[in-house]
CSV table of C-alpha atoms and ligand atoms in Angstrom, one decimal:
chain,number,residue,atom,x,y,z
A,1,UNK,CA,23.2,-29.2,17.6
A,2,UNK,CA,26.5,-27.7,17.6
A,3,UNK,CA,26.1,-23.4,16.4
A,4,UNK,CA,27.9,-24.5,13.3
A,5,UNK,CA,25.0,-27.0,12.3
A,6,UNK,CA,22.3,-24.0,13.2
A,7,UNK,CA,19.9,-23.0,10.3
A,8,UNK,CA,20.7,-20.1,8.7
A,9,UNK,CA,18.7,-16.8,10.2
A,10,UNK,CA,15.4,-16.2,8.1
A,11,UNK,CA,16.5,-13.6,5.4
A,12,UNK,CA,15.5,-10.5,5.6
A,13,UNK,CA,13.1,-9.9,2.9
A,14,UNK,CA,11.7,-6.0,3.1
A,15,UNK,CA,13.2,-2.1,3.1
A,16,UNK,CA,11.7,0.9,5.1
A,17,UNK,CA,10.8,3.1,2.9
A,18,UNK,CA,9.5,5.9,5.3
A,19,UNK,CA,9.8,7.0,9.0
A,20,UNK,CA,7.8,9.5,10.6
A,21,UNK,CA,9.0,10.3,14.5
A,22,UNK,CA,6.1,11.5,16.3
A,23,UNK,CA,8.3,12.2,19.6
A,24,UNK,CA,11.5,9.7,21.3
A,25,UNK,CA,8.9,7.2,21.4
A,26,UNK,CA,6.3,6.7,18.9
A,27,UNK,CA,6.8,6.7,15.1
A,28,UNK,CA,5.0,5.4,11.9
A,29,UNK,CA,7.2,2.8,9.6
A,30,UNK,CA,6.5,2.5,5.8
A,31,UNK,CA,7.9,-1.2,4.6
A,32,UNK,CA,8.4,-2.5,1.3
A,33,UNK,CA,8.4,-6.1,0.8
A,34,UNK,CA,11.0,-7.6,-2.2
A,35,UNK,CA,9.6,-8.0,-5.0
A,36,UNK,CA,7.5,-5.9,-7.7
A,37,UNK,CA,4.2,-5.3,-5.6
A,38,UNK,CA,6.2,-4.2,-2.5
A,39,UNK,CA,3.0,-5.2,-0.6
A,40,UNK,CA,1.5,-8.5,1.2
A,41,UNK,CA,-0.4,-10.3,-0.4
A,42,UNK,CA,-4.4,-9.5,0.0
A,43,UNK,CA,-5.6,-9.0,3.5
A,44,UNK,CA,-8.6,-8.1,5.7
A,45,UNK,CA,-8.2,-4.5,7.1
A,46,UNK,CA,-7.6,-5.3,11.0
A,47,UNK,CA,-4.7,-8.1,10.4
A,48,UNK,CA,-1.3,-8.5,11.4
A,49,UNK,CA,1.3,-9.4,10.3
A,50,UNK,CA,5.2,-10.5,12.2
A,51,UNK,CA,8.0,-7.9,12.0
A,52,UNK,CA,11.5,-9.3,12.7
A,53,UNK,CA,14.9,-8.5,13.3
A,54,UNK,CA,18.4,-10.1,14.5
A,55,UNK,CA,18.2,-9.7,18.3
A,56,UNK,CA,20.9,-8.5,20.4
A,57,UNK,CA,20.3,-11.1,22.9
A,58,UNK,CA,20.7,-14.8,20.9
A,59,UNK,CA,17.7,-15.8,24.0
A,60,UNK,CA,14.7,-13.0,22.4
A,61,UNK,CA,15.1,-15.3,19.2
A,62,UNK,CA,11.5,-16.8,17.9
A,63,UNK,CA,12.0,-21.0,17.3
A,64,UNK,CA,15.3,-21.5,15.1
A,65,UNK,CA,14.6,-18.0,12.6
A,66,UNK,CA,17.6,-16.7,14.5
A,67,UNK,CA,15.6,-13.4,14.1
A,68,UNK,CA,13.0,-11.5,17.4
A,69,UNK,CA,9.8,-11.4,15.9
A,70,UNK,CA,6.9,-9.9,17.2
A,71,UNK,CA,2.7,-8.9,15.6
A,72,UNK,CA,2.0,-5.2,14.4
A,73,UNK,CA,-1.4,-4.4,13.2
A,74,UNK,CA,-1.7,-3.0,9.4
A,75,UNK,CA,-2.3,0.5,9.6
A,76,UNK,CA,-2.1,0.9,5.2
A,77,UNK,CA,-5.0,-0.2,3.1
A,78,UNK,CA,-4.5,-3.5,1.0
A,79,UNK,CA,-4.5,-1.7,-2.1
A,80,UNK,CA,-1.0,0.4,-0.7
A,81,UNK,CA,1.7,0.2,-2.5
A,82,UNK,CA,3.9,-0.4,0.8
A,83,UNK,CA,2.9,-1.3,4.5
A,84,UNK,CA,2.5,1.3,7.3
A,85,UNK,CA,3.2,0.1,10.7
A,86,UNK,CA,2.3,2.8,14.1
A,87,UNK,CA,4.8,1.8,16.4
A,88,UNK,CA,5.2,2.4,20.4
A,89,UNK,CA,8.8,2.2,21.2
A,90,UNK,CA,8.4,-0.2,24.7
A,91,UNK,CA,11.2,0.4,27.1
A,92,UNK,CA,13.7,-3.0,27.2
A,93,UNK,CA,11.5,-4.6,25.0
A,94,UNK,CA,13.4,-7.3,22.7
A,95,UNK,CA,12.7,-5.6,19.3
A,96,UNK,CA,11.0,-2.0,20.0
A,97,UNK,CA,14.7,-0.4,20.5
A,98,UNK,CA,16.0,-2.1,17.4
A,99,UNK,CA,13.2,-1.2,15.2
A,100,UNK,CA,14.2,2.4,16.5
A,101,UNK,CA,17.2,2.3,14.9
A,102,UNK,CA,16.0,1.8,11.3
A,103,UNK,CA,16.8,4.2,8.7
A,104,UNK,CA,15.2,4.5,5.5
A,105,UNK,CA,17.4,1.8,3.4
A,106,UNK,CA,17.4,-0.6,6.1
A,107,UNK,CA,16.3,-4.1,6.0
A,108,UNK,CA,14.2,-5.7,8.2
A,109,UNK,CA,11.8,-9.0,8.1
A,110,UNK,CA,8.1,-8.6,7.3
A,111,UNK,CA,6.2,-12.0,7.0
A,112,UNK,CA,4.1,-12.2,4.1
A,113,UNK,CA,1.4,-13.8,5.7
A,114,UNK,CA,-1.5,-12.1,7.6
A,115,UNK,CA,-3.5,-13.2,10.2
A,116,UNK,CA,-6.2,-12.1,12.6
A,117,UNK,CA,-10.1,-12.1,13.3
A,118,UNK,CA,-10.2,-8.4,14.2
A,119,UNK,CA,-12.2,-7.4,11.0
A,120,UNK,CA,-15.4,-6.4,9.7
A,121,UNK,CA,-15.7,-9.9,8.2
A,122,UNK,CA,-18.6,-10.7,11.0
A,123,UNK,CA,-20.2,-7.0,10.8
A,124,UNK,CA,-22.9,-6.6,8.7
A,125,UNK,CA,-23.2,-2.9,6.3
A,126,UNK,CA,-24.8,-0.2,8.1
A,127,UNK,CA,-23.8,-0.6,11.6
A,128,UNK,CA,-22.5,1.9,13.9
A,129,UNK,CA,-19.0,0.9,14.0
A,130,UNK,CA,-17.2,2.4,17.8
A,131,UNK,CA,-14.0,2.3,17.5
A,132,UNK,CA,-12.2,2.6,20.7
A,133,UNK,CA,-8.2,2.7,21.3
A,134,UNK,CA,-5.1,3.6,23.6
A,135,UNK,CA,-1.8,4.2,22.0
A,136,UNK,CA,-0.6,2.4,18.6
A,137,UNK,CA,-4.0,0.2,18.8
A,138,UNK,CA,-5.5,3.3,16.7
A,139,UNK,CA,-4.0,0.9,13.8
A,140,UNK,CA,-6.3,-1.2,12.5
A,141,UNK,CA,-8.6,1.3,12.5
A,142,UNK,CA,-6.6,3.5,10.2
A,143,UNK,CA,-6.5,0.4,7.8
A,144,UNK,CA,-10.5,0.2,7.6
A,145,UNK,CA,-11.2,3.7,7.5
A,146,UNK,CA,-8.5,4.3,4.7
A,147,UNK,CA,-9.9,1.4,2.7
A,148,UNK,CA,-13.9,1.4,3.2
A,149,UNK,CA,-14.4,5.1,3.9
A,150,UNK,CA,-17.1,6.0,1.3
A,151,UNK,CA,-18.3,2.3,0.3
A,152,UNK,CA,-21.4,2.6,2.3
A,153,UNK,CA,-19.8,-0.1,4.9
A,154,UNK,CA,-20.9,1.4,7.7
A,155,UNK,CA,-23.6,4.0,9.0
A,156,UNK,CA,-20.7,6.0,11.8
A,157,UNK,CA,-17.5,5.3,12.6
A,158,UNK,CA,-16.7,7.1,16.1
A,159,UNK,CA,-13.0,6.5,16.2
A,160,UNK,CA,-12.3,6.9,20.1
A,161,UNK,CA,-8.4,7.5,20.5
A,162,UNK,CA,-7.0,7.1,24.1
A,163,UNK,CA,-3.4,8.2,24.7
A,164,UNK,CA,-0.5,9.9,27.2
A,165,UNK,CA,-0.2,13.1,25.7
A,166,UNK,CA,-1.1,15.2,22.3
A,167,UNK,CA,2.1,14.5,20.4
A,168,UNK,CA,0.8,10.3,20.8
A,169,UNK,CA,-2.5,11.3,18.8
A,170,UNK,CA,-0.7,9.5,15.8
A,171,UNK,CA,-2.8,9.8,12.8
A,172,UNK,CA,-4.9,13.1,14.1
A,173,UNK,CA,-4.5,15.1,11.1
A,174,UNK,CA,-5.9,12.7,8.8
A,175,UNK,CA,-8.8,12.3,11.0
A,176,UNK,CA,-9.5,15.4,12.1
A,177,UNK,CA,-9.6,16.3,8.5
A,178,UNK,CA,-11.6,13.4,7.4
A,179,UNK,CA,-13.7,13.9,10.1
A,180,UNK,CA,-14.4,17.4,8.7
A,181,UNK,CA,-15.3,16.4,5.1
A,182,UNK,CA,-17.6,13.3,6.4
A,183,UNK,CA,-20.4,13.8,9.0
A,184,UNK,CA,-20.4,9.9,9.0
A,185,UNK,CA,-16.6,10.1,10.9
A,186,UNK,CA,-16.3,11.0,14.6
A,187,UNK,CA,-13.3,11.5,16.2
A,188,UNK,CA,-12.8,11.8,19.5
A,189,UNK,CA,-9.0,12.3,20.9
A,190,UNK,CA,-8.9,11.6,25.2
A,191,UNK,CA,-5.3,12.7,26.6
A,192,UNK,CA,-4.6,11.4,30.0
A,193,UNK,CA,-1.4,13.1,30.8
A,194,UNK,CA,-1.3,16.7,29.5
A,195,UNK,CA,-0.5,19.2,32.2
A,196,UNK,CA,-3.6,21.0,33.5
A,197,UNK,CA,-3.6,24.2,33.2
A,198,UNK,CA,-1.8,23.7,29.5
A,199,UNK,CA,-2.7,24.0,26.0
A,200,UNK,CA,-4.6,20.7,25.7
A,201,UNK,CA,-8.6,21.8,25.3
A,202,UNK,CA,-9.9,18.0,24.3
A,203,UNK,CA,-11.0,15.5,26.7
A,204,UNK,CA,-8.9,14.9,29.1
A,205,UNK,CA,-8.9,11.2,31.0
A,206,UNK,CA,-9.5,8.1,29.8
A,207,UNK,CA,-11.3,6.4,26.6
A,208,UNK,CA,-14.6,5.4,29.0
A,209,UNK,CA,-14.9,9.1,29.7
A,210,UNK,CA,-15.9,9.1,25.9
A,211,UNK,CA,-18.2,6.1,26.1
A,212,UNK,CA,-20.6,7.9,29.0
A,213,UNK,CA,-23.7,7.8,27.5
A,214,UNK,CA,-24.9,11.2,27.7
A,215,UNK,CA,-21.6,12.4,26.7
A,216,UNK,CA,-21.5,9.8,23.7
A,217,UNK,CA,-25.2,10.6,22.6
A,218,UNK,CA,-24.5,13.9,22.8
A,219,UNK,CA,-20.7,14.3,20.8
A,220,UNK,CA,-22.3,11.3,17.7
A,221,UNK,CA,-25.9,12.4,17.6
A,222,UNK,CA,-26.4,8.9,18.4
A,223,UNK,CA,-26.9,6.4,21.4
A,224,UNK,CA,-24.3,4.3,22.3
A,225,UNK,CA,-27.1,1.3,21.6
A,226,UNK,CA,-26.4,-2.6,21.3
A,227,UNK,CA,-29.0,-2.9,18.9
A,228,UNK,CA,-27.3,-0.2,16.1
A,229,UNK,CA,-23.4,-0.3,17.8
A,230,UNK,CA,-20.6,-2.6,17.5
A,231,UNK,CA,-17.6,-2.0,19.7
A,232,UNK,CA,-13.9,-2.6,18.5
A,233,UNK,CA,-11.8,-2.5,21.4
A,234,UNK,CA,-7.6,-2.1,20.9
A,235,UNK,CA,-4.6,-1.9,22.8
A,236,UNK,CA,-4.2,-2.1,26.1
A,237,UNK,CA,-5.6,-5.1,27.9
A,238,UNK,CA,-6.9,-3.0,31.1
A,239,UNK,CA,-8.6,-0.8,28.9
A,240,UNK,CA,-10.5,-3.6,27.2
A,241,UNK,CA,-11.0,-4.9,30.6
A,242,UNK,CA,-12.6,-1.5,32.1
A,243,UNK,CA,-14.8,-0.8,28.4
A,244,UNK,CA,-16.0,-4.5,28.9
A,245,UNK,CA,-17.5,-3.5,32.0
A,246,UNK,CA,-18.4,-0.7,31.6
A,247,UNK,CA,-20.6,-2.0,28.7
A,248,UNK,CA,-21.8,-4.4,29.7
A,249,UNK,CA,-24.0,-2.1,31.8
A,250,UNK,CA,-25.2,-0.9,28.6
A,251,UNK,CA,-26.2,-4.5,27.1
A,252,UNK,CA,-23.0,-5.2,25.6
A,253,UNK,CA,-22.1,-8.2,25.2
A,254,UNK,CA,-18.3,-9.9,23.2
A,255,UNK,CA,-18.8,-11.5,20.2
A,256,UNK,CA,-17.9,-15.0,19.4
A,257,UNK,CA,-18.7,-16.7,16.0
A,258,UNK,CA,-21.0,-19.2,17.9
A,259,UNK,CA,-22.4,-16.4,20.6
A,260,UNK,CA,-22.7,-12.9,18.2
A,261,UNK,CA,-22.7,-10.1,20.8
A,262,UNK,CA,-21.4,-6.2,19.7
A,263,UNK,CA,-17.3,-6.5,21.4
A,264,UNK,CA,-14.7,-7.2,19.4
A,265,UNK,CA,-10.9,-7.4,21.0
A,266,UNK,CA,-7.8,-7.4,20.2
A,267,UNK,CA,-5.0,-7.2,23.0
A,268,UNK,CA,-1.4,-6.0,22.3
A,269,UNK,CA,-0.3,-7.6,25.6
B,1,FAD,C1,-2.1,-8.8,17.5
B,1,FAD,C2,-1.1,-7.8,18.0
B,1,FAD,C3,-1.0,-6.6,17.2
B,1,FAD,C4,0.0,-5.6,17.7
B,1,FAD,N1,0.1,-4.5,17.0
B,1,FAD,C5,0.9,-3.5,17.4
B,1,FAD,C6,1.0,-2.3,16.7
B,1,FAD,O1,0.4,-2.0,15.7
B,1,FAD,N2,1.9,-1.3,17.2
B,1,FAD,C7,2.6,-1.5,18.4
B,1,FAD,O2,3.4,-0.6,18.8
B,1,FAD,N3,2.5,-2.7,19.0
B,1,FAD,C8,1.7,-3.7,18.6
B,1,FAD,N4,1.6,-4.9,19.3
B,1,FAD,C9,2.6,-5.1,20.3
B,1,FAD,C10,3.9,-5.7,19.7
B,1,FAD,O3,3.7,-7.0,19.2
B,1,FAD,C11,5.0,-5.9,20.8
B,1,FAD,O4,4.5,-6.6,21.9
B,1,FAD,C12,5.6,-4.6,21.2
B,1,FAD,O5,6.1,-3.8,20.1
B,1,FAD,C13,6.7,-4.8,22.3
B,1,FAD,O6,7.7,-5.6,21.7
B,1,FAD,P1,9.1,-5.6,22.3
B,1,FAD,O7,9.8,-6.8,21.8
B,1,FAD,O8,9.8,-4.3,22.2
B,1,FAD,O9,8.8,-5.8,23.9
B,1,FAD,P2,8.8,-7.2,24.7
B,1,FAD,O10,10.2,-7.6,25.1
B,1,FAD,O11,8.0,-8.2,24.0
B,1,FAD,O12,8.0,-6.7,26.0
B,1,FAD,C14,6.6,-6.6,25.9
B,1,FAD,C15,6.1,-6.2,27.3
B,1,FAD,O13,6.1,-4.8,27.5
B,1,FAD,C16,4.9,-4.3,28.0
B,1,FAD,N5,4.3,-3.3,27.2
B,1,FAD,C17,4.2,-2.0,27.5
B,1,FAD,N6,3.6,-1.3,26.5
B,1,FAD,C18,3.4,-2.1,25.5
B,1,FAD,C19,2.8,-2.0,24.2
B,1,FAD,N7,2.4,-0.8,23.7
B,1,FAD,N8,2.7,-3.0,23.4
B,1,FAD,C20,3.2,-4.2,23.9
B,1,FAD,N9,3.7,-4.5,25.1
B,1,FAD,C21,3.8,-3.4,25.9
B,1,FAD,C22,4.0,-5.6,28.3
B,1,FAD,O14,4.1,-5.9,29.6
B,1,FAD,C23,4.6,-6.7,27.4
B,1,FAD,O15,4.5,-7.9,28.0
B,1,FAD,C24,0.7,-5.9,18.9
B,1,FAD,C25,0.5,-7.0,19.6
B,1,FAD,C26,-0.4,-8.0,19.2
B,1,FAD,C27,-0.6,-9.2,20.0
B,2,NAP,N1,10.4,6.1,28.3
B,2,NAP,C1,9.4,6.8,28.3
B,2,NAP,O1,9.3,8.0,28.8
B,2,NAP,C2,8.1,6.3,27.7
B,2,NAP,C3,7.1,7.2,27.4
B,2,NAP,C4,5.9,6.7,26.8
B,2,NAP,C5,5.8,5.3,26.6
B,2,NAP,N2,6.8,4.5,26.9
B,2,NAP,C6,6.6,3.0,26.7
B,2,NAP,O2,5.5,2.8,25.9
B,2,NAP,C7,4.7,1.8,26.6
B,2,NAP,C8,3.2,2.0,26.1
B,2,NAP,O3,2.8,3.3,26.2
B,2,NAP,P1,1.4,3.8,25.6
B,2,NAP,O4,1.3,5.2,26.1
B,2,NAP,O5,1.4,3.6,24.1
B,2,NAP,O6,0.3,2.9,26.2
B,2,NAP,P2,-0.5,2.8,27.5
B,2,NAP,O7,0.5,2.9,28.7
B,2,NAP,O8,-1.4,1.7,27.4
B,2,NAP,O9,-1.3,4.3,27.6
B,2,NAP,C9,-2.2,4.7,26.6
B,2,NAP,C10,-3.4,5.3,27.2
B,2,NAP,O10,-4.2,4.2,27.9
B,2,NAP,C11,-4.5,4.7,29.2
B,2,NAP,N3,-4.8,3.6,30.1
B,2,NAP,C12,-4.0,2.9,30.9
B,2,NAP,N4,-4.7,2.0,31.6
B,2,NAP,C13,-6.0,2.2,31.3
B,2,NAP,C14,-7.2,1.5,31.7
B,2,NAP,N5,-7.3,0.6,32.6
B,2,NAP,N6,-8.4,1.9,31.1
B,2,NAP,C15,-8.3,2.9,30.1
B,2,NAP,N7,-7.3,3.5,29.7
B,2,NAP,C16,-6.1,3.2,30.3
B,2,NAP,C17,-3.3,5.5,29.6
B,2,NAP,O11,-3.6,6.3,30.7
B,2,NAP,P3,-2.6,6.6,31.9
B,2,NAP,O12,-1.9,7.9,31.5
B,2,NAP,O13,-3.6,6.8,33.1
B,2,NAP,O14,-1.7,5.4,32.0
B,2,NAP,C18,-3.1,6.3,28.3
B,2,NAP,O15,-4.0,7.4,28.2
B,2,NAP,C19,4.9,2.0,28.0
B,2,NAP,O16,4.6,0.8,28.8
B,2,NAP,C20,6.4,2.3,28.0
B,2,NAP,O17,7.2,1.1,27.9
B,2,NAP,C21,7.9,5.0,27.5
């Protein structure tokens, strides 16, 4: 195919709306799709869906959509009237630095379809739901506390949120106050790179220093327990890989429609 017989490049079909910089390298994007709803259509809190935008390299572009194109959890509730993305801004990645440059007013591409198997769907009510993260993987989290908070959906939700420094504890304001109001929310920031001595007083380290079972018992009021817990695990893949272990000494085991165990996963890379 000669360039002047290529497709056309997918349209771009959505607006930001919203941009909050949490520091040069983590933000949270607010996206409106065209038309009246603004929104996607109905999906499970813990989905993805692709974000997209003409690359600067012709090489970084997904099949013939002439556009880079890449999964980003759902951090908004369905019932939103726009769609909140928590973004980590990866250095020479293909789209991360061009997503940086969006302004509110500028178009992007949001597909309208969402997919994923990171959800609730296989959790039965009442559980204790662990919740454990590093960086922007706090996302999907956000999504099913913000729409099921208050349904009855779950017995806990220990929302265990793994990052670099403070200013990466995206979303710590509306936990920390959530948290307050609802002794069924517990939220426990880990920072791994805050100078010592410094003002940082949380838990320094990394997520499993959360998941130590006399610490856990003691910060939830609850064991850390296969029978009542199931573990979400998001982000990065050698932190799923260290949790994994880690509880698997515990009884633990991942969960697979045909093998139900108490590990969920979802991977960013
Ligand atoms: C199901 C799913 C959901 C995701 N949701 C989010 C989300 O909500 N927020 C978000 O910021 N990212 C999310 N990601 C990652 C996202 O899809 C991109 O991979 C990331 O934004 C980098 O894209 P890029 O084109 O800039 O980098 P690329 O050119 O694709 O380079 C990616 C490479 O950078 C490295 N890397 C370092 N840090 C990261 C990181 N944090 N994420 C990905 N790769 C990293 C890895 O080695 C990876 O292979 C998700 C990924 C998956 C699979
Ligand atoms: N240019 C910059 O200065 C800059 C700054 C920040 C981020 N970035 C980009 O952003 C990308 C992602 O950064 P991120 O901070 O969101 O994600 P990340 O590198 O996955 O770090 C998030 C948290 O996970 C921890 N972690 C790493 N390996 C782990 C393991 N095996 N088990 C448990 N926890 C583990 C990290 O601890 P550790 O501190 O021990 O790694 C950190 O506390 C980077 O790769 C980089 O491209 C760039």
């Amino acid at each position: 195919m000669t360039d002047a017989e290529q497709p056309p490049p997918t349209p771009l079909n959505a607006t930001v709306v919203e941009r909050v910089d949490h520091n040069p390298f983590q933000m949270v994007l607010r996206v409106r799709m065209d038309g009246e709803s603004g929104n996607l259509g109905p999906f499970e809190p813990g989905q993805f869906t692709n974000l997209g935008l003409p690359p600067r390299d012709p090489a970084h572009a997904s099949g013939s959509s002439g556009l880079v194109k890449r999964p980003y959890s759902i951090a908004s509730a369905p019932a939103e009237p726009s769609v909140e993305f928590f973004l980590r801004l990866v250095d020479n990645g293909a789209l991360t630095p061009l997503l940086w440059k969006l302004a509110v007013g500028d178009r992007l591409w949001m597909e309208q379809r969402t997919v994923g198997k990171f959800t609730l769907a296989d959790v039965p009510d009442g559980k204790d739901l662990v919740m454990v993260s590093t960086g922007t993987g706090l996302a999907p989290f956000v999504s099913m506390l913000r729409h099921y908070r208050g349904t009855g959906r779950w017995n806990r939700m220990v929302m265990v949120h793994g990052v670099r420094i403070e200013s990466d504890l995206g979303y710590r304001g509306e936990l920390e106050s959530l948290a307050q109001q609802d002794s069924q929310l517990v939220y426990l920031p880990v920072c791994s790179r805050e100078p010592e001595p410094g003002p940082w007083q949380g838990m320094r380290g990394h997520v499993m220093a959360a998941l130590e079972p006399e610490f856990y018992a003691k910060a939830v009021g609850a064991p850390l327990d296969p029978e009542q817990c199931q573990v979400f695990l998001c982000g990065n893949p050698q932190m799923i890989e260290s949790v994994e272990t880690q509880l698997a000494e515990l009884g633990f085991r991942p969960h697979t429609r045909k093998n139900p165990g108490q590990i969920h996963k979802e991977r960013y890379w």
